[in-house]
Short mmCIF file of C-alpha atoms in Angstrom, two decimals:
data_model
loop_
_atom_site.label_atom_id
_atom_site.label_comp_id
_atom_site.label_asym_id
_atom_site.label_seq_id
_atom_site.Cartn_x
_atom_site.Cartn_y
_atom_site.Cartn_z
CA MET A 1 0.24 0.43 23.32
CA LYS A 2 1.09 -3.25 22.94
CA LEU A 3 0.63 -5.04 19.64
CA PRO A 4 -2.71 -6.74 20.51
CA ALA A 5 -4.14 -3.36 21.50
CA ILE A 6 -2.95 -1.87 18.21
CA ARG A 7 -4.57 -4.72 16.29
CA GLN A 8 -7.83 -4.15 18.15
CA PHE A 9 -7.65 -0.42 17.37
CA LEU A 10 -6.93 -1.07 13.70
CA GLN A 11 -9.83 -3.50 13.51
CA SER A 12 -12.23 -0.89 14.91
CA GLU A 13 -10.84 1.72 12.50
CA ALA A 14 -11.40 -0.72 9.63
CA THR A 15 -15.04 -1.18 10.61
CA ALA A 16 -15.41 2.60 10.80
CA GLY A 17 -13.94 2.83 7.30
CA VAL A 18 -16.62 0.49 5.97
CA ALA A 19 -19.29 2.62 7.67
CA LEU A 20 -17.81 5.70 5.97
CA MET A 21 -17.96 4.00 2.57
CA ILE A 22 -21.61 3.08 3.07
CA THR A 23 -22.74 6.52 4.26
CA SER A 24 -20.78 8.24 1.48
CA ALA A 25 -22.56 6.09 -1.09
CA ILE A 26 -25.91 6.92 0.53
CA ALA A 27 -25.09 10.65 0.38
CA LEU A 28 -24.17 10.46 -3.32
CA ILE A 29 -27.31 8.51 -4.19
CA TRP A 30 -29.53 10.79 -2.10
CA ALA A 31 -28.07 13.99 -3.61
CA ASN A 32 -28.73 12.66 -7.12
CA SER A 33 -32.18 11.18 -6.55
CA PRO A 34 -35.66 12.74 -6.78
CA ALA A 35 -35.33 13.27 -3.01
CA ALA A 36 -32.37 15.67 -3.49
CA PRO A 37 -34.39 18.72 -2.29
CA LEU A 38 -35.03 16.85 0.98
CA TYR A 39 -31.26 16.34 1.33
CA GLU A 40 -30.62 20.08 0.97
CA ALA A 41 -33.46 20.93 3.34
CA PHE A 42 -32.10 18.45 5.88
CA LEU A 43 -28.69 20.15 5.89
CA ALA A 44 -30.20 23.65 6.02
CA LEU A 45 -32.48 22.83 8.97
CA PRO A 46 -32.04 25.67 11.51
CA VAL A 47 -30.97 24.56 15.00
CA THR A 48 -30.86 27.07 17.87
CA MET A 49 -29.53 26.62 21.39
CA THR A 50 -29.52 29.32 24.07
CA ALA A 51 -28.40 29.39 27.70
CA GLY A 52 -27.96 32.36 29.99
CA GLY A 53 -28.61 34.82 27.21
CA ILE A 54 -25.91 33.29 24.99
CA GLY A 55 -27.29 31.74 21.84
CA ILE A 56 -25.97 29.71 18.94
CA ASP A 57 -28.10 29.69 15.81
CA LYS A 58 -26.74 27.61 12.95
CA PRO A 59 -28.03 25.31 10.20
CA LEU A 60 -27.67 21.60 10.90
CA LEU A 61 -24.70 21.31 8.52
CA LEU A 62 -22.64 23.73 10.61
CA TRP A 63 -23.64 22.01 13.86
CA ILE A 64 -22.22 18.84 12.34
CA ASN A 65 -19.05 20.50 11.05
CA ASP A 66 -18.41 22.73 14.08
CA GLY A 67 -19.97 20.69 16.87
CA LEU A 68 -19.75 16.98 16.13
CA MET A 69 -16.34 17.39 14.51
CA ALA A 70 -15.06 19.04 17.69
CA VAL A 71 -15.71 15.69 19.37
CA PHE A 72 -13.84 13.98 16.54
CA PHE A 73 -10.87 16.29 17.07
CA LEU A 74 -11.08 15.61 20.80
CA LEU A 75 -10.53 11.94 20.01
CA VAL A 76 -7.74 12.80 17.56
CA GLY A 77 -6.06 14.89 20.26
CA LEU A 78 -6.32 12.06 22.76
CA GLU A 79 -4.76 9.63 20.26
CA ILE A 80 -1.93 12.04 19.47
CA LYS A 81 -1.14 12.63 23.15
CA ARG A 82 -1.21 8.91 23.95
CA GLU A 83 0.97 7.92 21.00
CA VAL A 84 3.52 10.71 21.62
CA LEU A 85 3.84 10.07 25.37
CA ALA A 86 3.34 6.32 25.64
CA GLY A 87 2.80 4.76 22.21
CA GLU A 88 4.35 4.21 18.80
CA LEU A 89 5.52 7.82 18.54
CA SER A 90 7.22 7.90 21.95
CA ASN A 91 10.24 6.07 20.54
CA ARG A 92 12.39 8.30 18.33
CA ALA A 93 13.48 5.43 16.09
CA LYS A 94 9.90 4.25 15.51
CA ALA A 95 8.59 7.78 14.97
CA MET A 96 11.29 8.80 12.49
CA LEU A 97 9.96 7.10 9.33
CA PRO A 98 6.23 7.98 9.71
CA GLY A 99 7.22 11.50 10.78
CA ILE A 100 9.38 12.11 7.72
CA ALA A 101 6.79 10.45 5.46
CA ALA A 102 3.99 12.61 6.93
CA LEU A 103 5.94 15.80 6.19
CA GLY A 104 6.48 14.73 2.59
CA GLY A 105 2.88 13.57 2.34
CA MET A 106 1.65 17.02 3.36
CA ALA A 107 4.12 19.22 1.46
CA VAL A 108 4.05 17.64 -2.01
CA PRO A 109 0.22 17.48 -2.37
CA ALA A 110 0.05 21.15 -1.33
CA LEU A 111 2.61 22.01 -4.01
CA VAL A 112 0.65 20.07 -6.63
CA TYR A 113 -2.49 22.02 -5.76
CA VAL A 114 -0.61 25.33 -5.81
CA PHE A 115 0.78 24.48 -9.27
CA PHE A 116 -2.74 24.29 -10.73
CA ASN A 117 -4.12 27.30 -8.83
CA TRP A 118 -1.16 29.69 -8.74
CA GLY A 119 -2.83 32.47 -10.74
CA ASP A 120 -6.00 32.70 -8.61
CA PRO A 121 -5.62 34.05 -5.04
CA VAL A 122 -9.14 32.87 -4.17
CA THR A 123 -8.74 29.22 -5.13
CA LEU A 124 -5.19 29.24 -3.77
CA GLN A 125 -6.76 29.20 -0.29
CA GLY A 126 -7.48 25.49 -0.77
CA TRP A 127 -3.79 24.48 -0.81
CA ALA A 128 -4.13 22.35 2.35
CA ILE A 129 -7.12 20.29 1.15
CA PRO A 130 -5.10 17.42 -0.42
CA ALA A 131 -2.58 17.35 2.46
CA ALA A 132 -4.82 15.22 4.72
CA THR A 133 -5.28 11.47 5.18
CA ASP A 134 -8.48 9.78 6.35
CA ILE A 135 -7.22 7.08 8.72
CA ALA A 136 -10.53 5.21 9.04
CA PHE A 137 -11.08 4.99 5.28
CA ALA A 138 -7.45 3.99 4.59
CA VAL A 139 -7.40 1.32 7.30
CA GLY A 140 -10.79 0.12 6.05
CA VAL A 141 -9.23 -0.59 2.64
CA LEU A 142 -6.34 -2.40 4.34
CA ALA A 143 -8.83 -4.56 6.21
CA LEU A 144 -10.17 -5.87 2.92
CA LEU A 145 -6.69 -7.24 2.15
CA GLY A 146 -6.44 -9.34 5.31
CA SER A 147 -3.06 -10.99 5.92
CA ARG A 148 -1.65 -9.79 2.57
CA VAL A 149 -0.45 -6.67 4.39
CA PRO A 150 2.00 -7.03 7.32
CA THR A 151 0.84 -5.62 10.65
CA THR A 152 3.95 -3.44 10.72
CA LEU A 153 2.73 -1.60 7.63
CA ARG A 154 -0.67 -1.07 9.23
CA ILE A 155 1.04 0.42 12.28
CA PHE A 156 3.14 2.64 10.00
CA LEU A 157 -0.02 3.92 8.30
CA LEU A 158 -1.63 4.55 11.69
CA ALA A 159 1.38 6.53 12.94
CA LEU A 160 1.63 8.51 9.69
CA ALA A 161 -2.08 9.38 9.77
CA ILE A 162 -1.84 10.54 13.40
CA MET A 163 1.06 12.85 12.51
CA ASP A 164 -0.94 13.95 9.47
CA ASP A 165 -3.81 14.88 11.79
CA LEU A 166 -1.42 16.87 13.98
CA GLY A 167 -0.26 18.75 10.90
CA ALA A 168 -3.89 19.42 9.93
CA ILE A 169 -4.56 20.85 13.40
CA VAL A 170 -1.62 23.24 13.04
CA ILE A 171 -2.76 24.26 9.55
CA ILE A 172 -6.33 24.92 10.72
CA ALA A 173 -5.12 27.04 13.64
CA ALA A 174 -2.61 29.02 11.56
CA PHE A 175 -4.41 29.52 8.25
CA TYR A 176 -8.16 28.97 8.64
CA SER A 177 -9.10 31.16 11.59
CA HIS A 178 -10.62 34.48 10.57
CA GLY A 179 -12.24 37.52 12.18
CA ILE A 180 -10.75 37.10 15.66
CA VAL A 181 -12.96 38.43 18.49
CA PRO A 182 -10.55 39.42 21.31
CA THR A 183 -13.07 39.19 24.17
CA ALA A 184 -14.22 35.67 23.28
CA LEU A 185 -10.62 34.63 22.66
CA GLY A 186 -9.68 35.92 26.12
CA PHE A 187 -12.40 33.84 27.77
CA ALA A 188 -11.26 30.84 25.72
CA ALA A 189 -7.71 31.33 26.99
CA ILE A 190 -8.96 31.46 30.59
CA ALA A 191 -10.94 28.24 30.07
CA GLY A 192 -7.88 26.58 28.51
CA LEU A 193 -5.66 27.62 31.41
CA GLY A 194 -8.29 26.24 33.78
CA LEU A 195 -8.13 22.86 32.06
CA PHE A 196 -4.37 22.62 32.35
CA TRP A 197 -4.49 23.87 35.96
CA MET A 198 -6.82 20.97 36.82
CA ASN A 199 -4.31 18.59 35.25
CA LEU A 200 -1.46 20.08 37.28
CA ILE A 201 -3.27 19.81 40.62
CA GLY A 202 -4.19 16.19 39.95
CA VAL A 203 -7.89 16.27 39.06
CA ARG A 204 -8.68 12.82 37.65
CA SER A 205 -12.47 12.96 37.33
CA LEU A 206 -13.54 13.56 33.73
CA THR A 207 -16.66 15.57 34.59
CA PRO A 208 -14.91 18.89 35.43
CA TYR A 209 -12.84 18.63 32.26
CA MET A 210 -15.88 18.02 30.08
CA LEU A 211 -17.89 20.88 31.61
CA LEU A 212 -15.05 23.38 31.24
CA GLY A 213 -14.36 21.93 27.78
CA LEU A 214 -17.92 22.81 26.76
CA VAL A 215 -17.35 26.39 27.93
CA LEU A 216 -14.09 26.42 25.96
CA TRP A 217 -15.88 25.21 22.82
CA VAL A 218 -18.49 28.01 23.01
CA CYS A 219 -15.80 30.65 23.58
CA VAL A 220 -13.66 29.36 20.71
CA LEU A 221 -16.72 29.21 18.45
CA LYS A 222 -17.45 32.85 19.21
CA SER A 223 -13.78 33.91 18.95
CA GLY A 224 -13.27 33.36 15.22
CA ILE A 225 -10.88 30.44 15.71
CA HIS A 226 -12.36 27.22 14.38
CA ALA A 227 -14.32 25.50 17.13
CA THR A 228 -12.83 22.06 16.51
CA LEU A 229 -9.53 23.28 18.01
CA ALA A 230 -11.29 23.41 21.38
CA GLY A 231 -11.51 19.61 21.19
CA VAL A 232 -7.75 19.37 20.68
CA ALA A 233 -6.99 21.72 23.59
CA LEU A 234 -9.30 19.72 25.85
CA ALA A 235 -7.62 16.46 24.79
CA PHE A 236 -4.14 17.72 25.60
CA ALA A 237 -5.31 18.67 29.11
CA ILE A 238 -6.78 15.23 29.94
CA PRO A 239 -4.37 13.33 32.27
CA LEU A 240 -2.63 10.29 30.80
CA ARG A 241 -1.80 8.76 34.19
CA GLY A 242 -4.15 7.40 36.85
CA ASP A 243 -4.31 8.66 40.41
CA GLY A 244 -1.69 6.25 41.71
CA ASN A 245 -4.00 4.94 44.44
CA GLY A 246 -5.27 1.85 42.74
CA ASN A 247 -7.62 3.82 40.52
CA GLY A 248 -6.14 3.89 37.10
CA ASN A 249 -3.20 1.54 37.54
CA GLY A 250 -3.87 -0.67 34.55
CA HIS A 251 -2.04 -3.92 33.93
CA GLU A 252 -1.63 -3.61 30.18
CA HIS A 253 1.00 -0.91 30.34
CA GLY A 254 2.19 -1.46 33.87
CA ASN A 255 2.42 2.27 34.51
CA GLY A 256 -1.12 3.39 35.25
CA HIS A 257 -2.12 4.22 31.68
CA GLU A 258 -4.77 1.62 30.98
CA GLU A 259 -7.50 3.10 33.18
CA SER A 260 -6.25 6.67 33.18
CA PRO A 261 -8.72 9.49 32.45
CA LEU A 262 -7.33 9.73 28.92
CA HIS A 263 -7.84 6.03 28.22
CA ARG A 264 -11.31 6.01 29.73
CA LEU A 265 -12.39 8.95 27.60
CA GLU A 266 -10.72 7.61 24.46
CA HIS A 267 -12.38 4.21 24.81
CA ALA A 268 -15.76 5.83 25.54
CA LEU A 269 -15.58 8.21 22.56
CA HIS A 270 -14.19 5.89 19.93
CA PRO A 271 -17.38 3.96 19.06
CA TRP A 272 -19.44 7.18 18.98
CA VAL A 273 -16.95 8.86 16.66
CA ALA A 274 -16.42 5.80 14.46
CA TYR A 275 -20.03 4.72 14.06
CA LEU A 276 -21.98 7.98 14.44
CA ILE A 277 -20.02 11.22 14.12
CA LEU A 278 -17.86 10.36 11.09
CA PRO A 279 -20.70 8.64 9.18
CA VAL A 280 -22.98 11.63 9.88
CA PHE A 281 -20.23 13.97 8.67
CA ALA A 282 -19.83 11.87 5.51
CA LEU A 283 -23.59 11.86 4.96
CA ALA A 284 -23.70 15.65 5.26
CA ASN A 285 -20.62 16.44 3.16
CA ALA A 286 -20.25 13.73 0.50
CA GLY A 287 -23.50 14.44 -1.31
CA VAL A 288 -22.35 15.86 -4.65
CA SER A 289 -24.99 16.60 -7.25
CA LEU A 290 -23.67 15.23 -10.53
CA ALA A 291 -26.16 17.24 -12.60
CA GLY A 292 -24.28 19.12 -15.30
CA ILE A 293 -20.91 17.64 -14.31
CA THR A 294 -18.83 16.40 -17.23
CA PRO A 295 -15.27 15.03 -17.47
CA ALA A 296 -14.24 18.62 -18.21
CA SER A 297 -15.48 19.63 -14.75
CA LEU A 298 -12.72 17.58 -13.17
CA ALA A 299 -10.15 19.41 -15.29
CA GLU A 300 -10.90 22.75 -13.62
CA PRO A 301 -8.10 24.04 -11.34
CA VAL A 302 -9.71 23.33 -7.94
CA PRO A 303 -10.91 19.73 -8.45
CA LEU A 304 -7.87 18.86 -10.58
CA GLY A 305 -5.46 20.27 -8.00
CA ILE A 306 -7.19 18.37 -5.19
CA ALA A 307 -7.54 15.08 -7.09
CA LEU A 308 -3.93 15.04 -8.35
CA GLY A 309 -2.67 16.32 -5.03
CA LEU A 310 -4.26 13.34 -3.29
CA PHE A 311 -3.58 10.68 -5.91
CA VAL A 312 -0.15 11.80 -7.17
CA GLY A 313 1.18 14.22 -4.56
CA LYS A 314 0.56 11.97 -1.57
CA GLN A 315 2.26 8.88 -2.95
CA VAL A 316 5.19 10.86 -4.37
CA GLY A 317 5.68 12.80 -1.13
CA VAL A 318 5.50 9.75 1.13
CA MET A 319 7.63 7.52 -1.11
CA LEU A 320 10.32 10.10 -1.90
CA THR A 321 10.89 11.21 1.69
CA SER A 322 10.73 7.62 2.98
CA TRP A 323 13.23 6.40 0.38
CA LEU A 324 15.60 9.22 1.30
CA ALA A 325 15.23 8.40 5.01
CA VAL A 326 16.07 4.72 4.38
CA ARG A 327 18.79 5.54 1.85
CA PHE A 328 20.66 7.80 4.30
CA GLY A 329 20.20 5.49 7.27
CA LEU A 330 17.76 7.65 9.23
CA SER A 331 15.25 4.82 9.41
CA ALA A 332 14.40 1.38 8.03
CA LEU A 333 11.42 -0.12 6.24
CA PRO A 334 8.80 -1.71 8.54
CA ALA A 335 9.75 -5.32 9.33
CA GLY A 336 8.46 -7.88 6.84
CA ALA A 337 7.53 -5.28 4.21
CA GLY A 338 9.06 -4.72 0.78
CA TRP A 339 9.16 -1.55 -1.27
CA VAL A 340 6.20 -2.57 -3.45
CA GLN A 341 3.97 -3.09 -0.41
CA PHE A 342 5.26 0.13 1.11
CA TYR A 343 4.39 1.91 -2.13
CA GLY A 344 0.87 0.47 -1.98
CA VAL A 345 0.38 1.89 1.52
CA SER A 346 1.81 5.22 0.31
CA VAL A 347 -0.88 5.31 -2.35
CA LEU A 348 -3.56 4.72 0.30
CA THR A 349 -2.47 7.87 2.14
CA GLY A 350 -4.11 9.70 -0.77
CA ILE A 351 -7.52 8.80 0.68
CA GLY A 352 -8.18 12.24 2.12
CA PHE A 353 -11.98 12.06 2.31
CA THR A 354 -13.19 13.17 5.78
CA MET A 355 -10.24 15.42 6.64
CA SER A 356 -9.97 16.84 3.11
CA LEU A 357 -13.69 17.61 2.98
CA PHE A 358 -13.42 19.25 6.40
CA ILE A 359 -10.49 21.48 5.39
CA GLY A 360 -12.30 22.21 2.13
CA ASN A 361 -15.27 23.56 4.09
CA LEU A 362 -12.90 25.88 5.96
CA ALA A 363 -11.02 27.01 2.86
CA PHE A 364 -14.19 27.69 0.85
CA PRO A 365 -17.14 28.47 3.14
CA ASP A 366 -19.06 29.86 0.14
CA PRO A 367 -21.22 27.39 -1.83
CA GLU A 368 -19.56 28.46 -5.09
CA HIS A 369 -16.64 26.04 -4.67
CA ALA A 370 -18.41 23.34 -2.64
CA VAL A 371 -19.09 21.01 -5.58
CA ALA A 372 -15.57 21.45 -6.97
CA VAL A 373 -14.04 20.54 -3.59
CA ARG A 374 -16.22 17.47 -3.14
CA LEU A 375 -15.61 16.34 -6.71
CA GLY A 376 -11.84 16.62 -6.33
CA VAL A 377 -11.78 14.92 -2.93
CA LEU A 378 -13.96 12.03 -4.07
CA ALA A 379 -12.03 11.53 -7.33
CA GLY A 380 -8.61 11.59 -5.65
CA SER A 381 -9.69 9.45 -2.71
CA ILE A 382 -11.44 6.81 -4.83
CA ALA A 383 -8.50 6.60 -7.26
CA SER A 384 -6.07 6.20 -4.34
CA ALA A 385 -8.25 3.54 -2.72
CA LEU A 386 -8.64 1.46 -5.90
CA PHE A 387 -5.02 1.72 -7.07
CA GLY A 388 -3.61 1.17 -3.58
CA TYR A 389 -5.83 -1.87 -3.06
CA ALA A 390 -4.81 -3.37 -6.42
CA LEU A 391 -1.10 -2.84 -5.71
CA LEU A 392 -1.26 -4.40 -2.26
CA TYR A 393 -3.43 -7.29 -3.47
CA VAL A 394 -0.95 -8.22 -6.21
CA ALA A 395 2.10 -7.61 -3.99
CA GLY A 396 0.58 -9.71 -1.19
CA ALA A 397 -0.35 -12.54 -3.54
CA THR A 398 3.14 -12.54 -5.11
CA ARG A 399 4.78 -12.55 -1.69
CA ALA A 400 2.57 -15.44 -0.53
CA VAL A 401 3.49 -17.52 -3.60
CA ARG A 402 7.19 -16.78 -3.12
CA VAL A 403 7.08 -17.78 0.55
CA ALA A 404 5.12 -20.96 -0.24
CA GLN A 405 7.60 -22.18 -2.87
CA PRO A 406 9.99 -24.82 -1.52
CA MET A 407 13.69 -24.01 -1.48
CA ARG A 408 15.73 -25.64 -4.25
#
């Protein structure tokens, strides 16, 4: 992806971040207003779909978290595949720093959470909640800073968040799939093999992939593995290259990527995910009733572990591993950025929000811990957003003054 395309992508992510902020505020206000019972009734609304004797009966909240978020993970999978094969992560030197930083940014927050929840095997299940980064929200904060933040740092944050998402996918598959149903899993495997077979024989029309992807989603949903992983499997099967016959030979990349099936689907999905799916998810999951919540509530192990994992663990993990990578010559700081600005971006990786809430729903499906998870995610994400913004604002202003001063 060339630099102008990256800038366009970051701009759209920034707009999505603003939409997330607005819908999150609406959810909080709604959940704490006289209309709060309507909010709960809205999320509990039963929705049933049947076809050929196979039925899915879930409340609206689970349709959002299992259905709409599968589309979100489809987009995430497309972005990961594109970046790894033909983008910022295809070059080993460019991928080294965000890759190392992403590992540190996942491991240290998990350790912080484990520290506060070590004695309770139930709450310990939430160890992965603070390990995630919400790319749209983080880039949305960066957008408010304008030219104070170098584009290279924005690209670094984008690459880190994509690797973070890949880590989250692995975590969900390995640790948050329960009650496996072998028959449904077998059908899911057949559907997955069918998708990759179509890729191998050169199918470039998106329609067959989407139809078989829908079958895969139903099978995965019934199998006990989280349904969103069907979106990732579908994404990895979508061809990156065009057909080589004038259909899909884009000029931007010069190698057929611009109008490939993957690019067509990614471009088609992005506005729906950014301006509908993620805001709807935020509306459904960010509504925390503050009734009876005191400062002491945040000091309980689950919210404290999440909040400090996001606010402290993320910045420590990203900064420590990045400093070591630069110190030992494995990588270099992004061009035009200093350590203070890099630290500010490291703080912003603590904005877990959408991904943290999503993993929280998987870790604690019971309503008993729902408020604690939301409280911790909101506290850690808001603290990271405010502190990261302040750091980058001051660092950018200082840098601008220093550059503007005439040489003596």
